[in-house]
Short mmCIF file of C-alpha atoms and ligand atoms in Angstrom, two decimals:
data_model
loop_
_atom_site.label_atom_id
_atom_site.label_comp_id
_atom_site.label_asym_id
_atom_site.label_seq_id
_atom_site.Cartn_x
_atom_site.Cartn_y
_atom_site.Cartn_z
CA MET L 1 -4.31 -15.28 25.14
CA SER L 2 -4.65 -14.37 21.39
CA THR L 3 -2.75 -16.53 18.82
CA GLY L 4 -2.48 -13.69 16.51
CA LEU L 5 -5.01 -15.03 14.21
CA PRO L 6 -8.86 -15.19 14.41
CA MET L 7 -10.82 -18.47 14.60
CA THR L 8 -12.23 -19.16 11.11
CA VAL L 9 -15.80 -19.47 11.01
CA PRO L 10 -17.08 -18.95 7.22
CA GLU L 11 -20.51 -17.38 6.62
CA PRO L 12 -22.22 -19.24 3.60
CA GLY L 13 -22.75 -16.96 0.57
CA LEU L 14 -19.68 -14.72 0.98
CA PRO L 15 -16.96 -14.54 -1.79
CA GLY L 16 -13.95 -17.01 -1.32
CA ARG L 17 -11.37 -14.61 -2.07
CA VAL L 18 -11.39 -10.59 -1.64
CA THR L 19 -8.68 -8.24 -3.50
CA ILE L 20 -7.61 -5.69 -0.99
CA TYR L 21 -7.03 -2.50 -2.74
CA GLU L 22 -4.39 -1.00 -0.32
CA VAL L 23 -4.40 2.89 -0.20
CA GLY L 24 -2.16 3.65 2.88
CA ALA L 25 0.57 5.14 0.77
CA ARG L 26 -1.67 7.46 -0.94
CA ASP L 27 -4.90 8.01 0.75
CA GLY L 28 -2.90 7.72 4.16
CA LEU L 29 0.12 9.60 3.62
CA GLN L 30 -1.66 12.55 1.50
CA ASN L 31 -3.19 13.49 4.77
CA GLU L 32 0.09 13.57 7.07
CA GLN L 33 0.72 17.04 8.73
CA GLY L 34 4.50 16.54 8.26
CA VAL L 35 6.25 15.42 5.10
CA VAL L 36 7.22 11.91 5.09
CA PRO L 37 10.81 11.12 3.76
CA THR L 38 10.61 9.61 0.17
CA GLU L 39 12.67 6.65 1.31
CA VAL L 40 10.25 5.91 4.26
CA LYS L 41 7.56 6.00 1.62
CA ALA L 42 9.42 3.51 -0.70
CA GLU L 43 10.19 1.42 2.24
CA PHE L 44 6.27 1.37 3.18
CA VAL L 45 5.33 0.23 -0.14
CA ARG L 46 7.94 -2.43 -0.14
CA ARG L 47 6.89 -3.75 3.09
CA LEU L 48 3.31 -3.78 2.33
CA ALA L 49 3.91 -5.62 -0.85
CA ALA L 50 6.12 -8.22 0.90
CA ALA L 51 3.15 -8.64 3.73
CA GLY L 52 1.10 -10.07 0.59
CA LEU L 53 -0.85 -7.09 -0.53
CA GLY L 54 -1.12 -7.43 -4.27
CA THR L 55 -2.39 -3.88 -5.22
CA VAL L 56 -0.56 -1.01 -3.55
CA GLU L 57 -1.66 2.57 -4.59
CA ALA L 58 1.80 4.34 -4.56
CA THR L 59 1.02 8.12 -5.09
CA SER L 60 -0.71 10.80 -6.80
CA PHE L 61 0.57 12.74 -10.03
CA VAL L 62 -1.51 15.71 -8.82
CA HIS L 63 -0.50 19.50 -8.47
CA PRO L 64 2.14 19.67 -5.98
CA LYS L 65 0.66 22.68 -4.58
CA TRP L 66 -2.64 21.06 -3.80
CA VAL L 67 -1.07 18.30 -2.11
CA PRO L 68 2.43 18.80 -1.06
CA GLN L 69 2.62 15.41 0.78
CA LEU L 70 2.84 13.65 -2.54
CA ALA L 71 4.90 16.16 -4.32
CA ASP L 72 7.73 13.73 -4.48
CA ALA L 73 5.77 11.30 -6.90
CA GLU L 74 8.67 11.34 -9.41
CA ALA L 75 11.43 10.34 -7.12
CA LEU L 76 9.08 7.68 -5.36
CA PHE L 77 7.85 5.84 -8.23
CA PRO L 78 11.15 4.85 -9.62
CA LEU L 79 12.12 3.30 -6.08
CA VAL L 80 9.04 0.93 -6.14
CA SER L 81 8.26 0.34 -9.73
CA ASP L 82 10.35 -2.85 -9.85
CA LEU L 83 7.58 -4.51 -7.79
CA ALA L 84 5.49 -4.68 -11.01
CA GLY L 85 7.97 -7.19 -12.47
CA ALA L 86 6.88 -9.33 -9.06
CA GLY L 87 3.29 -8.85 -10.21
CA VAL L 88 2.25 -6.17 -7.71
CA ARG L 89 -0.16 -3.96 -9.14
CA LEU L 90 1.05 -0.04 -8.40
CA PRO L 91 -1.92 2.08 -9.43
CA VAL L 92 -1.34 6.02 -9.19
CA LEU L 93 -3.82 9.00 -8.90
CA VAL L 94 -4.14 11.38 -12.08
CA PRO L 95 -6.52 14.13 -12.11
CA ASN L 96 -5.98 15.31 -15.94
CA GLU L 97 -3.59 14.78 -18.75
CA ARG L 98 -0.59 16.48 -17.29
CA GLY L 99 -0.86 13.92 -14.41
CA LEU L 100 -1.27 10.98 -17.11
CA ASP L 101 1.80 12.34 -18.93
CA ARG L 102 4.00 12.38 -15.66
CA ALA L 103 2.55 8.68 -14.71
CA LEU L 104 3.16 7.39 -18.46
CA ALA L 105 6.74 8.85 -18.30
CA LEU L 106 7.51 6.50 -15.48
CA GLY L 107 6.07 3.68 -16.79
CA ALA L 108 2.81 3.39 -14.61
CA ARG L 109 0.51 0.73 -15.71
CA GLU L 110 -2.46 1.68 -14.00
CA VAL L 111 -4.14 4.92 -12.96
CA ALA L 112 -7.29 6.31 -11.21
CA VAL L 113 -9.05 9.33 -12.03
CA PHE L 114 -11.26 10.63 -9.10
CA ALA L 115 -14.67 12.28 -9.60
CA SER L 116 -17.23 13.55 -6.98
CA ALA L 117 -21.24 12.99 -6.78
CA THR L 118 -21.46 16.34 -5.32
CA GLU L 119 -20.66 19.80 -6.77
CA SER L 120 -19.15 21.11 -3.51
CA PHE L 121 -16.52 18.54 -3.15
CA ALA L 122 -15.71 18.66 -7.15
CA LYS L 123 -14.86 22.16 -6.79
CA ALA L 124 -12.69 21.83 -3.43
CA ASN L 125 -10.82 18.89 -4.56
CA LEU L 126 -10.51 19.48 -8.34
CA ASN L 127 -11.44 23.13 -8.84
CA ARG L 128 -14.06 22.07 -11.03
CA THR L 129 -17.81 21.54 -11.42
CA VAL L 130 -18.86 17.97 -11.74
CA ASP L 131 -19.30 18.16 -15.56
CA GLU L 132 -15.92 19.88 -15.99
CA ALA L 133 -14.25 17.35 -13.75
CA LEU L 134 -15.80 14.49 -16.07
CA ALA L 135 -14.64 16.39 -19.32
CA MET L 136 -11.11 16.66 -17.77
CA PHE L 137 -11.05 13.09 -17.31
CA ALA L 138 -12.40 11.89 -20.60
CA PRO L 139 -9.06 12.24 -22.56
CA VAL L 140 -7.08 11.03 -19.64
CA VAL L 141 -9.37 7.89 -19.62
CA ALA L 142 -9.20 7.37 -23.15
CA ARG L 143 -5.46 7.88 -23.63
CA ALA L 144 -4.87 5.58 -20.77
CA LYS L 145 -6.94 2.99 -22.21
CA ASP L 146 -5.08 3.50 -25.67
CA ALA L 147 -1.93 2.98 -23.91
CA GLY L 148 -3.21 -0.38 -22.36
CA LEU L 149 -3.54 0.91 -18.87
CA ALA L 150 -6.16 -0.33 -16.70
CA VAL L 151 -8.22 2.62 -15.30
CA ARG L 152 -10.14 3.03 -11.89
CA GLY L 153 -12.69 5.74 -11.48
CA TYR L 154 -13.28 6.90 -7.81
CA LEU L 155 -16.25 8.38 -6.86
CA SER L 156 -16.21 10.57 -3.53
CA MET L 157 -19.07 11.56 -1.23
CA CYS L 158 -21.22 8.71 -2.17
CA PHE L 159 -23.13 8.78 1.14
CA GLY L 160 -22.85 12.19 2.57
CA ASP L 161 -20.92 15.31 1.88
CA PRO L 162 -19.90 17.77 4.46
CA TRP L 163 -21.10 20.88 2.71
CA GLU L 164 -24.39 19.43 1.30
CA GLY L 165 -25.36 16.79 3.82
CA PRO L 166 -27.04 13.51 2.81
CA VAL L 167 -26.50 12.68 -0.84
CA PRO L 168 -29.41 11.41 -2.74
CA VAL L 169 -28.68 7.64 -4.31
CA GLU L 170 -29.84 8.70 -7.80
CA GLN L 171 -27.33 11.47 -8.08
CA VAL L 172 -24.37 9.04 -7.03
CA VAL L 173 -25.96 6.55 -9.37
CA ALA L 174 -25.93 9.12 -12.39
CA VAL L 175 -22.24 10.26 -11.94
CA THR L 176 -21.18 6.40 -11.53
CA ARG L 177 -22.71 5.57 -14.69
CA ARG L 178 -20.96 8.38 -16.36
CA LEU L 179 -17.55 7.17 -14.97
CA LYS L 180 -18.53 3.83 -16.40
CA ASP L 181 -19.33 5.26 -19.92
CA LEU L 182 -16.06 7.19 -19.89
CA GLY L 183 -14.52 3.72 -19.97
CA CYS L 184 -13.14 3.11 -16.28
CA ASP L 185 -12.75 -0.59 -15.69
CA GLU L 186 -13.36 -0.25 -12.00
CA LEU L 187 -15.47 2.00 -9.82
CA SER L 188 -14.71 2.62 -6.39
CA LEU L 189 -17.56 4.02 -4.11
CA GLY L 190 -16.11 6.42 -1.54
CA ASP L 191 -17.47 7.22 1.60
CA THR L 192 -15.15 10.16 1.81
CA ILE L 193 -16.41 11.34 5.39
CA GLY L 194 -17.48 7.95 6.87
CA VAL L 195 -21.08 8.53 7.19
CA ALA L 196 -22.57 5.50 5.36
CA THR L 197 -24.52 2.67 7.52
CA PRO L 198 -25.08 -0.84 6.04
CA GLY L 199 -28.66 -0.38 4.76
CA HIS L 200 -27.58 2.65 2.71
CA VAL L 201 -24.50 0.61 1.26
CA ARG L 202 -27.02 -1.92 0.13
CA ARG L 203 -29.48 0.38 -1.25
CA LEU L 204 -26.68 1.99 -3.55
CA LEU L 205 -25.34 -1.24 -4.67
CA THR L 206 -28.85 -2.39 -5.70
CA ALA L 207 -29.44 0.92 -7.39
CA LEU L 208 -26.33 0.69 -9.43
CA ASN L 209 -27.09 -2.66 -10.52
CA GLU L 210 -30.47 -1.62 -11.65
CA ALA L 211 -28.74 1.07 -13.64
CA GLY L 212 -26.51 -1.15 -15.45
CA VAL L 213 -23.46 -1.17 -13.34
CA ARG L 214 -22.23 -4.80 -12.51
CA THR L 215 -21.19 -5.56 -9.01
CA ASP L 216 -18.00 -6.94 -10.23
CA GLU L 217 -17.00 -3.47 -11.48
CA LEU L 218 -17.32 -1.97 -8.11
CA ALA L 219 -15.21 -1.53 -5.23
CA VAL L 220 -15.77 -0.06 -1.86
CA HIS L 221 -13.81 2.67 -0.24
CA PHE L 222 -14.83 3.59 3.28
CA HIS L 223 -13.35 5.94 5.83
CA ASP L 224 -14.02 4.94 9.42
CA THR L 225 -15.25 8.47 10.90
CA TYR L 226 -18.15 6.81 12.64
CA GLY L 227 -16.65 3.34 13.16
CA GLN L 228 -19.05 1.84 10.44
CA ALA L 229 -16.34 0.87 7.78
CA LEU L 230 -16.39 -2.86 8.75
CA ALA L 231 -19.96 -3.19 8.98
CA ASN L 232 -20.33 -1.32 5.60
CA THR L 233 -17.83 -3.85 4.26
CA LEU L 234 -19.71 -6.88 5.39
CA ALA L 235 -22.83 -5.46 4.00
CA ALA L 236 -20.96 -4.87 0.47
CA LEU L 237 -19.43 -8.53 0.77
CA ARG L 238 -22.90 -10.02 1.05
CA HIS L 239 -24.08 -7.90 -2.05
CA GLY L 240 -21.29 -9.92 -3.92
CA VAL L 241 -18.46 -7.03 -3.91
CA THR L 242 -15.09 -8.58 -3.98
CA THR L 243 -12.59 -5.50 -4.04
CA VAL L 244 -12.27 -3.42 -0.95
CA ASP L 245 -10.06 -0.43 -0.35
CA ALA L 246 -8.24 -0.18 2.92
CA SER L 247 -5.23 1.60 4.50
CA ALA L 248 -2.67 -0.13 6.59
CA GLY L 249 -2.87 1.17 10.08
CA GLY L 250 -5.94 3.02 9.41
CA LEU L 251 -4.14 5.90 8.06
CA GLY L 252 -5.96 8.67 5.87
CA GLY L 253 -8.16 11.35 5.32
CA CYS L 254 -8.51 13.76 2.68
CA PRO L 255 -7.10 17.32 2.73
CA TYR L 256 -10.07 18.75 0.92
CA ALA L 257 -12.85 17.32 3.22
CA LYS L 258 -11.95 18.21 6.74
CA SER L 259 -14.42 15.79 8.34
CA ALA L 260 -12.69 12.75 6.79
CA THR L 261 -10.67 10.61 9.03
CA GLY L 262 -8.77 7.35 8.24
CA ASN L 263 -9.81 4.76 5.86
CA LEU L 264 -10.89 1.45 6.99
CA ALA L 265 -7.70 -0.20 8.32
CA THR L 266 -6.29 -2.99 6.46
CA GLU L 267 -5.35 -5.19 9.55
CA ASP L 268 -9.12 -4.95 10.82
CA LEU L 269 -10.30 -5.85 7.59
CA VAL L 270 -8.07 -8.72 7.21
CA TRP L 271 -9.08 -9.97 10.65
CA MET L 272 -12.69 -10.04 9.69
CA LEU L 273 -11.92 -11.65 6.30
CA HIS L 274 -9.75 -14.22 7.71
CA GLY L 275 -12.19 -15.03 10.39
CA LEU L 276 -14.78 -15.46 7.58
CA GLY L 277 -12.52 -18.02 5.88
CA ILE L 278 -12.13 -15.45 2.92
CA GLU L 279 -8.57 -15.43 1.43
CA THR L 280 -6.76 -12.42 0.94
CA GLY L 281 -3.08 -13.45 0.39
CA VAL L 282 -1.91 -11.17 3.45
CA ASP L 283 0.19 -12.06 6.27
CA LEU L 284 -1.49 -10.25 9.10
CA GLY L 285 1.68 -10.58 11.39
CA ARG L 286 4.08 -8.85 8.68
CA LEU L 287 1.27 -5.93 7.69
CA THR L 288 0.77 -5.36 11.52
CA ALA L 289 4.54 -5.21 12.05
CA THR L 290 4.73 -2.67 8.83
CA SER L 291 2.01 -0.48 10.62
CA VAL L 292 3.94 -0.48 13.83
CA TRP L 293 6.92 0.49 11.94
CA LEU L 294 5.43 3.32 10.17
CA ALA L 295 3.75 4.43 13.14
CA GLU L 296 7.14 4.92 14.82
CA ARG L 297 8.13 7.01 12.01
CA LEU L 298 5.21 9.07 12.01
CA GLY L 299 5.52 9.59 16.01
CA ARG L 300 2.11 8.33 16.75
CA PRO L 301 0.16 4.98 17.39
CA SER L 302 -2.05 3.54 14.62
CA PRO L 303 -5.90 4.16 15.13
CA SER L 304 -6.35 0.58 14.14
CA ARG L 305 -7.84 -1.71 16.74
CA THR L 306 -6.09 -4.76 15.23
CA VAL L 307 -2.91 -3.03 15.34
CA ARG L 308 -3.29 -2.12 18.83
CA ALA L 309 -4.21 -5.59 19.86
CA LEU L 310 -1.48 -7.28 17.83
CA GLY L 311 1.10 -4.66 17.74
CA GLY L 312 3.20 -5.71 20.85
CA ALA L 313 3.71 -9.22 19.24
CA ALA L 314 4.21 -7.52 15.78
CA SER L 315 7.06 -5.11 16.97
CA HIS L 316 8.76 -8.10 18.62
CA LYS L 317 8.87 -10.13 15.20
CA GLU L 318 10.68 -7.26 13.22
P1 HMG A 1 -6.07 23.98 -10.83
O1 HMG A 1 -5.43 24.92 -10.17
O2 HMG A 1 -7.29 24.27 -11.57
O3 HMG A 1 -5.04 23.78 -12.09
O4 HMG A 1 -6.12 22.63 -10.26
P2 HMG A 1 -5.02 24.20 -13.65
O5 HMG A 1 -5.68 22.82 -14.55
O6 HMG A 1 -5.61 25.49 -13.76
O7 HMG A 1 -3.40 24.27 -14.02
C1 HMG A 1 -2.64 25.28 -13.16
C2 HMG A 1 -1.44 24.69 -13.19
O8 HMG A 1 -1.19 23.62 -12.60
C3 HMG A 1 -0.61 24.86 -14.47
O9 HMG A 1 0.72 25.07 -14.31
C4 HMG A 1 -0.60 23.26 -14.72
O10 HMG A 1 0.51 22.88 -15.72
C5 HMG A 1 -0.35 22.72 -13.39
P3 HMG A 1 1.02 26.66 -15.04
O11 HMG A 1 0.73 26.61 -16.43
O12 HMG A 1 0.30 27.57 -14.42
O13 HMG A 1 2.62 26.64 -14.59
N1 HMG A 1 -0.85 21.51 -13.28
C6 HMG A 1 -0.24 20.25 -12.78
N2 HMG A 1 1.16 20.10 -12.31
C7 HMG A 1 1.53 19.02 -12.15
N3 HMG A 1 0.61 17.73 -12.14
C8 HMG A 1 -0.48 18.04 -12.46
C9 HMG A 1 -1.16 19.17 -12.91
N4 HMG A 1 -2.22 19.63 -13.43
C10 HMG A 1 -2.19 21.07 -13.68
N5 HMG A 1 -1.28 16.84 -12.54
C11 HMG A 1 -5.95 20.31 -10.15
C12 HMG A 1 -6.82 21.50 -10.94
C13 HMG A 1 -6.82 19.03 -10.74
C14 HMG A 1 -4.65 20.04 -11.10
C15 HMG A 1 -5.81 20.24 -8.78
O14 HMG A 1 -7.34 20.47 -8.26
C16 HMG A 1 -5.46 19.04 -8.01
O15 HMG A 1 -4.41 18.57 -8.16
N6 HMG A 1 -6.36 18.29 -7.19
C17 HMG A 1 -5.94 16.98 -6.48
C18 HMG A 1 -6.59 17.18 -5.42
C19 HMG A 1 -6.31 15.61 -4.55
O16 HMG A 1 -5.28 15.07 -5.08
N7 HMG A 1 -7.17 15.18 -3.52
C20 HMG A 1 -6.99 14.00 -3.04
C21 HMG A 1 -7.08 12.98 -3.70
S1 HMG A 1 -9.00 12.63 -3.84
C22 HMG A 1 -9.31 11.66 -2.47
O17 HMG A 1 -8.57 11.49 -1.42
C23 HMG A 1 -10.83 10.73 -2.37
C24 HMG A 1 -10.52 9.42 -2.71
O18 HMG A 1 -9.54 8.65 -1.60
C25 HMG A 1 -11.86 8.79 -2.54
C26 HMG A 1 -12.64 9.06 -1.31
O19 HMG A 1 -12.08 9.12 -0.08
O20 HMG A 1 -13.91 9.56 -1.31
C27 HMG A 1 -9.77 9.04 -3.97
MG1 MG A 2 -10.24 8.25 0.50
#
């Protein structure tokens, strides 16, 4: 019978601690068919924080017509912003100055812009070319930094693109470098459609280092479409990456990339990290209970293998 915890067997050379950057409330809920009530979203964010996640991406200040699922950002953010006082980081997505103004008006302390390595996705997601998108982000990053905010730069389609196919490593390196030069503090490499494999991850990380992007500036953001997200994460950990994006219960996808499925499930990630003896600060039982609770509200089971394996026990603990 499972104890609900993995046996700990460390692998030499891996980091002692990993920062989990939880994206379920944003990347997960932006893709829901139905609109999740604002109070449920707020409760979800609070439960994630209570489970020990120190970084919980809360919402997006994008055009409400582009992502109606997150059109309640103004109502939601004030319901959770007190968590910042308890040391929880609550980043939000902002595509442009209008989005930044909305986030600043509510006291957000951390924002993320989101670029694409490919022209097709830049057009589909931002209605801009890659160059136009970076020009749109330049004043956002500059103003956010002037206001003392931390700024993350996402880069989508780092491994493959549904319209363009495989994406050359040099193309990804070039746009990542431009995001860094804009002043982003952290760069999150998105496998938006989940096609990456571990050797590809290693090759991209090495190429970025060779182009002057340090490993400690990088985060990885894997979607699990082909079941590769954990293997890819382990490849990134072996390279020295210590920030990993994940989504509670494996929620997610991207409304502007139809072949994207859920993100790497946070529970699956925590099971592996704790098994490797890597600290995360997360209470796996509480986190699983949160995903079970949300799945009941969404009306379907979580796709996370760990949530399924532990879910019964977690729902009893609620
Ligand atoms: P656009 O239609 O080109 O907008 O969209 P525009 O700049 O021409 O402005 C048109 C109108 O929208 C104006 O109003 C603006 O004020 C308004 P009007 O003058 O006509 O009355 N507007 C806004 N209103 C509220 N908030 C705003 C805003 N901006 C403009 N921020 C835009 C351009 C960038 C706005 C649009 O394309 C957009 O919102 N895109 C967001 C798409 C999105 O959120 N995608 C999902 C997140 S990315 C992702 O999931 C990938 C990731 O997880 C990593 C990975 O997996 O790869 C991060
Ligand atoms: Mg994503």
